[in-house]
Short mmCIF file of C-alpha atoms in Angstrom, two decimals:
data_model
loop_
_atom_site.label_atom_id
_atom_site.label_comp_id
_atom_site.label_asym_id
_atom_site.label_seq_id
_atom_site.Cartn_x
_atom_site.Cartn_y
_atom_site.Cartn_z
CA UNK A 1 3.25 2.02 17.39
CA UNK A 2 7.19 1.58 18.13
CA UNK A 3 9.33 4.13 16.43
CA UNK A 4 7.90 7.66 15.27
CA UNK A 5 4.26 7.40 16.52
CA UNK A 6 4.94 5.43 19.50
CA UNK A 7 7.87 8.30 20.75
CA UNK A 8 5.15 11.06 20.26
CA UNK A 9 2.85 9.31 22.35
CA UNK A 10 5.13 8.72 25.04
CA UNK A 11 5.88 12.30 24.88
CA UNK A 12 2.24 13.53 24.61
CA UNK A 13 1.10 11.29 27.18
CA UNK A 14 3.50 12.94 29.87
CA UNK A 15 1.89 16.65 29.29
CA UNK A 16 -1.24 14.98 29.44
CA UNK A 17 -0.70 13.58 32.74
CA UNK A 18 -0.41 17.05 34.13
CA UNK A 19 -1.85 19.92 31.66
CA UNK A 20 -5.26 20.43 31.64
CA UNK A 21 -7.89 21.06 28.93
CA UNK A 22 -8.91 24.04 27.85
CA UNK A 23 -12.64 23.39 28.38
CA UNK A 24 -13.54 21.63 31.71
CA UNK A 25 -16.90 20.09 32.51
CA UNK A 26 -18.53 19.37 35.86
CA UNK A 27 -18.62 15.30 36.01
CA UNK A 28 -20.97 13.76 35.46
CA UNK A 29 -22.88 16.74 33.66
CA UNK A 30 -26.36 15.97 31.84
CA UNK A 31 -26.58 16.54 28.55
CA UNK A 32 -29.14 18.63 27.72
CA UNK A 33 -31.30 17.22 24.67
CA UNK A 34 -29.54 13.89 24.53
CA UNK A 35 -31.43 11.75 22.03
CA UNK A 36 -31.95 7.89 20.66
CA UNK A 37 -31.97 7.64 16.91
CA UNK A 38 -33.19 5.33 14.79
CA UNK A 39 -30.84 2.74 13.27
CA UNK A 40 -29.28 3.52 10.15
CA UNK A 41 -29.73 0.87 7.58
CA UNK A 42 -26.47 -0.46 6.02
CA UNK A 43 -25.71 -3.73 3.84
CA UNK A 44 -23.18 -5.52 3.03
CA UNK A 45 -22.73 -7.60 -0.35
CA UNK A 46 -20.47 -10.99 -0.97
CA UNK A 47 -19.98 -11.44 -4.17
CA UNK A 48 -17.39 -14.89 -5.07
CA UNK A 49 -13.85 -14.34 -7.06
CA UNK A 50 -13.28 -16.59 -9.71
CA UNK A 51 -10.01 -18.02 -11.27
CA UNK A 52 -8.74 -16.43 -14.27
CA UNK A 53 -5.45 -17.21 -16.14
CA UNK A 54 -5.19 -19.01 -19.97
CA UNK A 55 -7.61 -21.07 -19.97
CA UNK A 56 -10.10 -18.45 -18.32
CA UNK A 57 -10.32 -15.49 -20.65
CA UNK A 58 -10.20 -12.14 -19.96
CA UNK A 59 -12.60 -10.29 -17.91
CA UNK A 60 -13.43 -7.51 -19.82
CA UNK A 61 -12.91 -4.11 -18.60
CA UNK A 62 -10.51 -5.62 -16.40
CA UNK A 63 -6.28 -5.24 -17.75
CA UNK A 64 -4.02 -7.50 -16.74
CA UNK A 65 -6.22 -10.27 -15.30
CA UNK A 66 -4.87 -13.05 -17.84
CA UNK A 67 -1.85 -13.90 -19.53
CA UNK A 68 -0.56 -13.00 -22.51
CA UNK A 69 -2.47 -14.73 -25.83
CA UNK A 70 -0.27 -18.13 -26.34
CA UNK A 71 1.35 -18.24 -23.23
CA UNK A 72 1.03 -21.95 -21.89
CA UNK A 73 -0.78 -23.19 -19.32
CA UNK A 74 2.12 -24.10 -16.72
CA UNK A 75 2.04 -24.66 -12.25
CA UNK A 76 4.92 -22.10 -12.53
CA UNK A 77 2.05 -19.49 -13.25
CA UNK A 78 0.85 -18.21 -9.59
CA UNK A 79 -2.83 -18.57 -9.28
CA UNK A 80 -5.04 -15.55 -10.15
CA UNK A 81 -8.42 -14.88 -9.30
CA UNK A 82 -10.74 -12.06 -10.16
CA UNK A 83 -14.25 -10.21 -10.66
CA UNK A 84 -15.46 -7.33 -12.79
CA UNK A 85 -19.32 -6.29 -11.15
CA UNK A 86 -20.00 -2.62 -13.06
CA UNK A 87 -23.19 -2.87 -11.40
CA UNK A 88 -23.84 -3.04 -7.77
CA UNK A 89 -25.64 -1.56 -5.38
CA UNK A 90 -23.74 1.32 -3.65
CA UNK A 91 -21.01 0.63 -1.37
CA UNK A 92 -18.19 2.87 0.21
CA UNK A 93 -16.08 0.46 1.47
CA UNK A 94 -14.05 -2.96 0.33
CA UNK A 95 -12.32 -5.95 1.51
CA UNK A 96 -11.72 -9.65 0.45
CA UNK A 97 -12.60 -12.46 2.94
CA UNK A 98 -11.96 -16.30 2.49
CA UNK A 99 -13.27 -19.55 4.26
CA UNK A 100 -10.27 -20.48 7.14
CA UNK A 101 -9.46 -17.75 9.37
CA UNK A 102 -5.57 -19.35 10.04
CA UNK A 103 -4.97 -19.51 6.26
CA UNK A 104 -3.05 -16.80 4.75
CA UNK A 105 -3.01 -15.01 1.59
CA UNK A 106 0.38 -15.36 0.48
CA UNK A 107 0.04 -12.33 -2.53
CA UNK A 108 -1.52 -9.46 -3.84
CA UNK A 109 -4.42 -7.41 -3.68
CA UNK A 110 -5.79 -4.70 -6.18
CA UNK A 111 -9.59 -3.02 -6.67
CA UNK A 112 -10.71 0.04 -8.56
CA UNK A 113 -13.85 1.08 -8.03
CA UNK A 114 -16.67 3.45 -9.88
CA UNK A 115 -17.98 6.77 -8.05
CA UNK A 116 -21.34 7.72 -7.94
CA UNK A 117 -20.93 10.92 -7.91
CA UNK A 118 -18.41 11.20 -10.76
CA UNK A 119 -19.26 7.87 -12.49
CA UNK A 120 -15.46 7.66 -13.21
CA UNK A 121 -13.36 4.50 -12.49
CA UNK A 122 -10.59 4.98 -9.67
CA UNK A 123 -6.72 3.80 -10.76
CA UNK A 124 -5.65 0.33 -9.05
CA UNK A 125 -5.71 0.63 -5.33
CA UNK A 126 -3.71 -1.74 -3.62
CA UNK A 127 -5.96 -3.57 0.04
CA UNK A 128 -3.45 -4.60 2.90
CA UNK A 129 -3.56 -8.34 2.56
CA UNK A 130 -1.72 -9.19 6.30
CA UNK A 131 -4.97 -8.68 8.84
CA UNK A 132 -5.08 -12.03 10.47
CA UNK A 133 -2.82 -10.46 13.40
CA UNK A 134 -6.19 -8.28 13.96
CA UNK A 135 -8.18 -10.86 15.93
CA UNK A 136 -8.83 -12.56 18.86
CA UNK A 137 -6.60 -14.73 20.48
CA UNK A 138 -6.59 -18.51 18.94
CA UNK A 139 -8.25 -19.98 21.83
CA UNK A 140 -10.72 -16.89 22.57
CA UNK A 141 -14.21 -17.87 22.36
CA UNK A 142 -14.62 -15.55 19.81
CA UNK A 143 -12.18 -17.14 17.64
CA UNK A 144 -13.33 -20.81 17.87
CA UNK A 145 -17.24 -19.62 17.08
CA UNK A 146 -17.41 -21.17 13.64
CA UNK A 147 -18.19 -18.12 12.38
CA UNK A 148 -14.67 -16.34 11.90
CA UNK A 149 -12.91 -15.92 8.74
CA UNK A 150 -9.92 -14.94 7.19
CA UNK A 151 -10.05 -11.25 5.69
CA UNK A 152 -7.44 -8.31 4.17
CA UNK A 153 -7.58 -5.46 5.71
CA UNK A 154 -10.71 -3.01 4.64
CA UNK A 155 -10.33 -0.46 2.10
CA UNK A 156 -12.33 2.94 2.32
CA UNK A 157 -13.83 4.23 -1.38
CA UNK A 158 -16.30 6.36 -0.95
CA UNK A 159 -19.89 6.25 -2.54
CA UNK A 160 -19.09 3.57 -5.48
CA UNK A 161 -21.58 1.44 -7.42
CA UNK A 162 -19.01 -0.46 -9.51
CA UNK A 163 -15.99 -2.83 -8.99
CA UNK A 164 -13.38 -4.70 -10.60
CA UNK A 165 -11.06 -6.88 -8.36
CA UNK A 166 -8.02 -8.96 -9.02
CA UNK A 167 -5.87 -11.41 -6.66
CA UNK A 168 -2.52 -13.00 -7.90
CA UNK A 169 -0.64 -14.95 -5.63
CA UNK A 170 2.85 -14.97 -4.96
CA UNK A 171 5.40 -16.35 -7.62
CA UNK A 172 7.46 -18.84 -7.19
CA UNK A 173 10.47 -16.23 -7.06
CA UNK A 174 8.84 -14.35 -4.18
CA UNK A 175 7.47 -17.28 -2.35
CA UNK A 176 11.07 -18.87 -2.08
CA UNK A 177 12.68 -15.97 -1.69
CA UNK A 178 10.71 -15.30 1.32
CA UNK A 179 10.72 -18.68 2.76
CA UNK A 180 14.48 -18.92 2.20
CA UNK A 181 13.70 -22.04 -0.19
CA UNK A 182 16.24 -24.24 -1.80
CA UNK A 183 15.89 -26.51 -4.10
CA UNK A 184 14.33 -29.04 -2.39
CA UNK A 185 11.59 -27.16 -1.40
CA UNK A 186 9.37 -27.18 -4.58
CA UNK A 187 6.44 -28.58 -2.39
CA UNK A 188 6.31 -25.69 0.01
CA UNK A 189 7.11 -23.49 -2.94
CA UNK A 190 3.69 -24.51 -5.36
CA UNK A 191 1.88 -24.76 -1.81
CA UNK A 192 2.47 -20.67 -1.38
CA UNK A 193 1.10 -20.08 -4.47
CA UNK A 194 -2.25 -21.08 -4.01
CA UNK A 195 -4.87 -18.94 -2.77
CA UNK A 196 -7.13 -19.77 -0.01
CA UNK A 197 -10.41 -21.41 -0.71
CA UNK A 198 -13.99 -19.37 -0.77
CA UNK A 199 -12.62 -16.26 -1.51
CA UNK A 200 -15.21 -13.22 -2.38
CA UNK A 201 -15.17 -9.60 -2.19
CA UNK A 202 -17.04 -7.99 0.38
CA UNK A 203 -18.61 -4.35 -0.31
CA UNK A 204 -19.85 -2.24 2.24
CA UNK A 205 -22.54 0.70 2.72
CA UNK A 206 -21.85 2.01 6.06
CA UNK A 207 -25.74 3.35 5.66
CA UNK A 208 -27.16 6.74 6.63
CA UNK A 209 -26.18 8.98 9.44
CA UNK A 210 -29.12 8.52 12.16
CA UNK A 211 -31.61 11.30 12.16
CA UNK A 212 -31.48 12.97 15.91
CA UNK A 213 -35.02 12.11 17.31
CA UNK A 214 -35.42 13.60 21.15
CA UNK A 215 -36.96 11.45 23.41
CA UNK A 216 -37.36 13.40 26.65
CA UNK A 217 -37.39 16.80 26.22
CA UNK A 218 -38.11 17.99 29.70
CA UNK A 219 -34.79 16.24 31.34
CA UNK A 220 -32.88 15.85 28.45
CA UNK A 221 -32.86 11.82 29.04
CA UNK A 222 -34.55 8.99 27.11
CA UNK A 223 -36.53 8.18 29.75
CA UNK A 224 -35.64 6.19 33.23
CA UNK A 225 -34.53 8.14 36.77
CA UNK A 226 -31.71 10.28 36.00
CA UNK A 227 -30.51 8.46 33.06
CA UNK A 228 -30.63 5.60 34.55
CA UNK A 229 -32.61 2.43 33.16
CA UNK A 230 -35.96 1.57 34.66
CA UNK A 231 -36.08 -2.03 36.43
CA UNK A 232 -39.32 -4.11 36.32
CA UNK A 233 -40.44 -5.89 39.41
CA UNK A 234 -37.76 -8.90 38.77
CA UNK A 235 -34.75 -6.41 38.48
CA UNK A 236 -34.67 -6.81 34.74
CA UNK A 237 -33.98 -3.73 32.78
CA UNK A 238 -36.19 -3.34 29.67
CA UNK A 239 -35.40 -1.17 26.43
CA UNK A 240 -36.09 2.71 26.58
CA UNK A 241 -38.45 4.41 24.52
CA UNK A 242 -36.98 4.84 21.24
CA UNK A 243 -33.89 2.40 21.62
CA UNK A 244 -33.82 -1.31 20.89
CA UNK A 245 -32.96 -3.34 23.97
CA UNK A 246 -29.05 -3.98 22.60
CA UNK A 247 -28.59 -0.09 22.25
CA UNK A 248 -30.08 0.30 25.95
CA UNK A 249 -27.41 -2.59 26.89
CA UNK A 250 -24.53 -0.79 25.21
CA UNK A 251 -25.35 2.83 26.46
CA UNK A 252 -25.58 1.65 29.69
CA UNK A 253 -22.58 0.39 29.93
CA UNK A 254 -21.21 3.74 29.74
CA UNK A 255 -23.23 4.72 33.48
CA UNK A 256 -22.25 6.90 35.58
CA UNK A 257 -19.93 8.80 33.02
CA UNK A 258 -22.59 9.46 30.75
CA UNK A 259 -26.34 9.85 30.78
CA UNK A 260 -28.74 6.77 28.54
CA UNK A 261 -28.93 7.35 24.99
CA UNK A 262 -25.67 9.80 24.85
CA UNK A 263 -23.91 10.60 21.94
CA UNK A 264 -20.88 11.30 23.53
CA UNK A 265 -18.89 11.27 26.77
CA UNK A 266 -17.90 15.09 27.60
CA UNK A 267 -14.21 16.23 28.25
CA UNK A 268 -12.98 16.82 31.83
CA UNK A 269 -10.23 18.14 32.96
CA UNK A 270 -7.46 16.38 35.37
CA UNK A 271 -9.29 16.58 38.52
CA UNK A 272 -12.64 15.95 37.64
CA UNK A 273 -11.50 12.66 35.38
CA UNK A 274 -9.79 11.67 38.97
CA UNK A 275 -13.34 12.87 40.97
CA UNK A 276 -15.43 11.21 38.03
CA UNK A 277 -13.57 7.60 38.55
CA UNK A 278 -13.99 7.83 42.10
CA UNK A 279 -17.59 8.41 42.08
CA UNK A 280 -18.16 5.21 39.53
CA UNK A 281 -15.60 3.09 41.59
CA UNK A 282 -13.79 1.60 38.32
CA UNK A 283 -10.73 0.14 37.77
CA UNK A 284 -8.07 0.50 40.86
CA UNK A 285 -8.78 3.83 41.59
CA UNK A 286 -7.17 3.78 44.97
CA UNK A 287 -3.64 3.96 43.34
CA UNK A 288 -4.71 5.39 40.05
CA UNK A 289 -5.17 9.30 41.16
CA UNK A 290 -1.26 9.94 40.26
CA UNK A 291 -1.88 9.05 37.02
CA UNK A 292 -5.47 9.55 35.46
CA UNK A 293 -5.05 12.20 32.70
CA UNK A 294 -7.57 14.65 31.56
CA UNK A 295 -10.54 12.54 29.85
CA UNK A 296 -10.93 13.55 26.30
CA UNK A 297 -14.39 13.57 24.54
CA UNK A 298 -15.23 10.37 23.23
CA UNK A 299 -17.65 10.22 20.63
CA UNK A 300 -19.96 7.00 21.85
CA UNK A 301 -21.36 4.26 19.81
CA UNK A 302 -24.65 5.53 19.57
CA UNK A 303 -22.92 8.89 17.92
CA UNK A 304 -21.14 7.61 15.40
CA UNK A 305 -24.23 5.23 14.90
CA UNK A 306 -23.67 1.44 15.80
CA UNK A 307 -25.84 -0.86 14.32
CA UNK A 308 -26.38 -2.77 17.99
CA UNK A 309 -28.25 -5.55 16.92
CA UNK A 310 -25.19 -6.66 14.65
CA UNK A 311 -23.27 -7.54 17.62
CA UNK A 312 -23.22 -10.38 19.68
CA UNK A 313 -25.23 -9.76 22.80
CA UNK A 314 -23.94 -9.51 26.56
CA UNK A 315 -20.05 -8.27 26.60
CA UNK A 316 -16.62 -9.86 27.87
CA UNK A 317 -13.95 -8.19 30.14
CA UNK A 318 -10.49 -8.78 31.57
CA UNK A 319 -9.25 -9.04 34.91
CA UNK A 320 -7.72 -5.48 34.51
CA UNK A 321 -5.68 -3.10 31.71
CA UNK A 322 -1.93 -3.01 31.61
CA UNK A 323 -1.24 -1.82 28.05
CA UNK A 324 -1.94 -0.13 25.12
CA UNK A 325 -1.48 -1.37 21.19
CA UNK A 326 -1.91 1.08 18.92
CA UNK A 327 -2.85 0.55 15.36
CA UNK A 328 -3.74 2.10 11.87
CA UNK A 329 -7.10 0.85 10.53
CA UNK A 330 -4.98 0.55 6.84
CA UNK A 331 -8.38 1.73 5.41
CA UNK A 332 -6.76 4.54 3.24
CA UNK A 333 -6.37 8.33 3.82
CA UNK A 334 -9.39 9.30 1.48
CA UNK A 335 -11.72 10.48 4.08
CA UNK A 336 -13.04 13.81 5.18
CA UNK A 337 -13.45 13.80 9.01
CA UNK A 338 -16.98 14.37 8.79
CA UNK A 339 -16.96 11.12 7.07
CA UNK A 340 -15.27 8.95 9.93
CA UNK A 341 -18.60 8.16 11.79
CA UNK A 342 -19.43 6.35 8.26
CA UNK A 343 -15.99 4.55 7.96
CA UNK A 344 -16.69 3.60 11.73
CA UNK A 345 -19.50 2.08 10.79
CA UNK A 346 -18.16 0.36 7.38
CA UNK A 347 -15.54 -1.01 10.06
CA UNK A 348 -17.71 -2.39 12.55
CA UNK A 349 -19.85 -4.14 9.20
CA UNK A 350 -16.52 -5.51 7.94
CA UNK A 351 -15.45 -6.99 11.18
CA UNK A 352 -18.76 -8.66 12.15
CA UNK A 353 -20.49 -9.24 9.10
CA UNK A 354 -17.63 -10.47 6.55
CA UNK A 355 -15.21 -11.31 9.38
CA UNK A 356 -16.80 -12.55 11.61
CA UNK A 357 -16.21 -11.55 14.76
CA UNK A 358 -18.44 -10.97 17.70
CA UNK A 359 -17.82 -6.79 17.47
CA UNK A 360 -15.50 -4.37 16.22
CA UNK A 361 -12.43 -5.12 17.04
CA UNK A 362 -10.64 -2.51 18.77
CA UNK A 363 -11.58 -0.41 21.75
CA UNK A 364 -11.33 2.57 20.62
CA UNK A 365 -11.11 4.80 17.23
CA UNK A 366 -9.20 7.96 16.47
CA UNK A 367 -9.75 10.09 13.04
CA UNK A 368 -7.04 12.30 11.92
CA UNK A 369 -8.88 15.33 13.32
CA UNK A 370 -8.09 13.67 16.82
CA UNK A 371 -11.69 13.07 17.95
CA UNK A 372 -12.06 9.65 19.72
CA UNK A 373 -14.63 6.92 19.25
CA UNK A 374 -15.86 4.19 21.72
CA UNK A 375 -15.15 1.07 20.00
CA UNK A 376 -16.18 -2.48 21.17
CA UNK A 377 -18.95 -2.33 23.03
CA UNK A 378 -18.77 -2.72 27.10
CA UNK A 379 -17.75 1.02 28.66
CA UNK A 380 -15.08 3.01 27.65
CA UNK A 381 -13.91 3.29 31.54
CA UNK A 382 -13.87 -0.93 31.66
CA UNK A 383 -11.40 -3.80 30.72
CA UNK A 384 -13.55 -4.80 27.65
CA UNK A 385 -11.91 -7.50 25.87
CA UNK A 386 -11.15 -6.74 22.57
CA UNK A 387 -10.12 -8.42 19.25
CA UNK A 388 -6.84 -6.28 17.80
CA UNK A 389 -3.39 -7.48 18.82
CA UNK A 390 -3.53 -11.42 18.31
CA UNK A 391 -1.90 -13.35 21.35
CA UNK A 392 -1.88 -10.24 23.56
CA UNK A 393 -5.57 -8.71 23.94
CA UNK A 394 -6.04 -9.73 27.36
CA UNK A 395 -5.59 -7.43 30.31
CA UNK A 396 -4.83 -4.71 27.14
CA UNK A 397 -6.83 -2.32 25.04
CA UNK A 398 -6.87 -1.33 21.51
CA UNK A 399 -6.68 1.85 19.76
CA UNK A 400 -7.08 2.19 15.69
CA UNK A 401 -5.90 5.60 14.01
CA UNK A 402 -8.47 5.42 11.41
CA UNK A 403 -5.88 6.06 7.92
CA UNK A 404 -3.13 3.57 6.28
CA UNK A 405 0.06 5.11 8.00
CA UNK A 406 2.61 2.60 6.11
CA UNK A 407 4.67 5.28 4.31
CA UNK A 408 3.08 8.56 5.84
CA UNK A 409 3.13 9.85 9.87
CA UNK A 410 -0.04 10.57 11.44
CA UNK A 411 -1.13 13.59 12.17
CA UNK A 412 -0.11 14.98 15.39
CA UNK A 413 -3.72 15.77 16.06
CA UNK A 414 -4.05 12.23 15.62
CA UNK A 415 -1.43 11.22 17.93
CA UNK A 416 -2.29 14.20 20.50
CA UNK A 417 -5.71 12.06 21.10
CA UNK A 418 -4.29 8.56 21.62
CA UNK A 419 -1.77 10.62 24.03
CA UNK A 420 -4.45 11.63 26.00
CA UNK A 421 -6.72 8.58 25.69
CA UNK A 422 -4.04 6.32 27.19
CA UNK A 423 -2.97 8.34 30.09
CA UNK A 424 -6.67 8.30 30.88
CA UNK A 425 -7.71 5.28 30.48
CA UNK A 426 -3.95 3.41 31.83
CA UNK A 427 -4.64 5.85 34.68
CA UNK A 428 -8.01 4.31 36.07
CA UNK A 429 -6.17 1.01 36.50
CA UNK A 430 -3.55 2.71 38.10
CA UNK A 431 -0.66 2.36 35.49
CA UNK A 432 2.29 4.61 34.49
CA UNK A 433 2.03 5.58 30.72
CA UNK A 434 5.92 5.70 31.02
CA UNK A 435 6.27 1.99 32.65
CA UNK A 436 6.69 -1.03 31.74
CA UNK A 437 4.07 -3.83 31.60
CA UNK A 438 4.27 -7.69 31.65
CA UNK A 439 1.53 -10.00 29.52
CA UNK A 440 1.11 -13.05 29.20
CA UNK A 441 1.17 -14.14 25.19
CA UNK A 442 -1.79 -16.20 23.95
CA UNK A 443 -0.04 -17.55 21.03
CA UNK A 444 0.88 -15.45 17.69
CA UNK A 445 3.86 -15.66 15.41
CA UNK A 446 6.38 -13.86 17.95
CA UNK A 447 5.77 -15.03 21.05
CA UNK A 448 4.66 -18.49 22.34
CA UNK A 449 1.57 -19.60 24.19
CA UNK A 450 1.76 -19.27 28.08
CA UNK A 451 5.44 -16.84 27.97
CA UNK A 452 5.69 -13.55 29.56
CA UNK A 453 6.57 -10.91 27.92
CA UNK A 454 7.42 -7.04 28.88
CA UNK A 455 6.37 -4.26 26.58
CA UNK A 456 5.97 -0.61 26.63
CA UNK A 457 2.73 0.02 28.67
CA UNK A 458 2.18 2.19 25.55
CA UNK A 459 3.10 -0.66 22.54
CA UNK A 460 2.53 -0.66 18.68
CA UNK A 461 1.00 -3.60 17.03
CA UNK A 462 4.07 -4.83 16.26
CA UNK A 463 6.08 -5.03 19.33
CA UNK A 464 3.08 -8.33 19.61
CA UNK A 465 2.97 -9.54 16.41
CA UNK A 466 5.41 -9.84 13.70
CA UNK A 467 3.20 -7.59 11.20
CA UNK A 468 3.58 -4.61 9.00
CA UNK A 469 1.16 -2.25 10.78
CA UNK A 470 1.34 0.30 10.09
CA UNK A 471 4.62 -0.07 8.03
CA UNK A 472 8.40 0.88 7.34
CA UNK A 473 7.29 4.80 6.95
CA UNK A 474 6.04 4.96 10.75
CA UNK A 475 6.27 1.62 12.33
CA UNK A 476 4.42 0.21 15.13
#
């Protein structure tokens, strides 16, 4: 994030280069009484907006979602669309999705929700509309699947099992003014008014924390040689005892650093991160030793409780990392930190199952206690490609403070974490935090297809993407 958050990192990232943690761990140390849950269950409900205005009443329970008695019907209105669902089954998190992924929604978004704990209705919540920049590039695979849609950003609620949404599009005031209209441009003008097509609100239960289930208790492994998966006589490597073959896939992706069925990747200290990425032979290690930092604790998929068969199956890298965007989720502030393996999930439901896309879309997750989460699925060591900084996510890696950081700084735990994350990770492929970096754009409202551009190795979203994340208060 240029500006406030991007300066700390800088700064953080330089004492992480050379200080080392407090608590060092052999590499490669087994974890005694690793286990392989079960997966949680989780759901997510669509439910379709519909238009409301004059001629469509009022929803009641629902202020402000028509105009005023008498008022006539004119195209000068902006287009308003709504939904009032008191009953649901529970959610904890929101967003509202619409049919084309490169339309945009050109307006605003409010929800209030219902607790179920309290049973009490929330005030008016406003959900970051501009999320399109999240997503893979426009000629990625990923993006051209058929599947991909175009979403606000997700909105964290807690337990709720009632919701009341409303959508209003720009006027024509704000549309022109924007657009730097004149006159002539009434066309353009009633075109930015409407909203796009298909849209519904998407609620989310993130599902239950996983009950810990030991598989092995005599080596502290869920099964194989040393944490390592079992091969049949063709070389193929089946599913563990107690793990579905697509959490196998994903925990193994994490060998050597950590053992099968791990829920999380322990801490090292400077020399040991530099011994650790030797032994597994990742990245270019033979000029990375100057600069691999300490390697935090990373909290891995299976930990914070990844539904793996959501996902699509087998994983795509890049030819190498050069950079690092960093983000803010824009999920809200409204979460304990116990609570961030939940939003995780909620997250990782969002971006598949009402986005779209083929996993989560950044690489790695940081609450606002500092602890770090694997994100996309591939190893935390390796160029996974991910899905977060539109025309620039190859050869780069994402990073998502979990919190909406438009008007407020992150906390410096928070920013501590990403410090260290990115001088360890930058440092495997041999890159200076402090440096420069030159990518090649694949197409976004900034920079053209096919031009080279030079960034901060350590960027914010918006030195990529003409965007608002995380905002005017601490700007990418």
């Amino acid at each position: 994030m240029r500006g406030f958050l991007a300066s700390s990192i800088g700064v953080a990232t330089a004492a992480a280069l050379v200080l080392p943690l407090a608590l060092t761990t052999p590499a490669l140390a087994a974890q005694s009484g690793t286990v392989a849950p079960e997966t949680p269950a989780g759901s997510t409900q669509s439910l379709p907006l519909v238009p409301l205005g004059p001629s469509a009443g009022r929803i009641p329970g629902v202020p402000g979602m028509s105009a005023s008695p008498g008022l006539p019907e004119t195209r000068d209105l902006p287009e308003t669309q709504g939904l009032d669902a008191p009953e649901v089954k529970t959610f904890s998190l929101v967003g509202v999705v619409w049919d084309d992924a490169a339309t945009q929604l050109h307006g605003a978004v409010q929800v209030r929700t219902r607790s179920v704990e309290t049973a009490a209705w929330s005030d008016w919540q406003d959900v970051e509309t501009h999320n399109s920049e999240h997503a893979a590039d426009p000629d990625a695979a990923e993006r051209g699947s058929g599947r991909v849609r175009g979403s606000t950003a997700p909105l964290w609620v807690g337990p709720s099992d009632g919701v009341e949404v409303r959508v209003q599009a720009e006027s024509a005031a704000e549309a022109g003014g924007k657009a730097g209209e004149t006159a002539g441009g009434a066309g353009t003008r009633a075109a930015s008014r409407r909203l796009p097509s298909g849209m519904r609100i998407e609620l989310v239960d993130p599902g239950a924390d996983r009950p810990p289930t030991v598989i092995d208790g005599k080596n502290g492994m869920p099964g194989g040689v040393g944490g390592r998966p079992v091969e049949d006589d063709k070389g193929q490597v089946g599913a563990l005892p107690g793990m579905t073959m697509e959490m196998t896939e994903s925990s193994s992706a994490n060998l050597p650093h950590a053992p099968l069925g791990a829920h999380e990747i322990v801490a090292l200290d400077k020399a040991d991160s530099t011994a650790d990425a030797i032994l597994a032979g990742e990245g270019t290690v033979g000029k990375a030793a100057p600069y691999i930092g300490p390697r935090p604790r990373i909290v891995t998929r299976q930990g914070w409780g990844a539904d793996e068969s959501l996902r699509e199956k087998g994983f795509v890298y890049t030819n190498t990392v050069k950079a690092a965007f960093v983000h803010h989720s824009a999920s809200g502030n409204n979460y304990a930190c116990k609570d961030a393996p939940a939003v995780l999930r909620s997250l990782y439901r969002y971006h598949v199952v009402s986005s779209g896309w083929r996993d989560v879309g950044y690489n790695f997750a940081v609450d606002k206690c500092g602890t770090v989460y694997e994100g996309r699925a591939g190893g935390v060591a390796k160029a996974v490609l991910g899905a977060h900084t539109m025309g620039f996510n190859t050869d780069s890696m994402g990073i998502a403070v979990i919190g909406s950081y438009s008007t407020t700084s992150p906390p410096a735990a928070a920013v501590n974490a990403v410090a260290q994350l990115t001088a360890w990770k930058l440092g495997l492929f041999g890159v200076d935090p402090r440096a420069k970096a030159t990518l090649k754009s694949g197409g976004g409202n900034l920079y053209k297809k096919g031009s080279s551009v030079k960034l901060n190795v350590i960027s914010g979203h918006r030195d990529g993407f003409a965007t608002e994340c995380p905002g005017a208060g601490s700007p990418c």
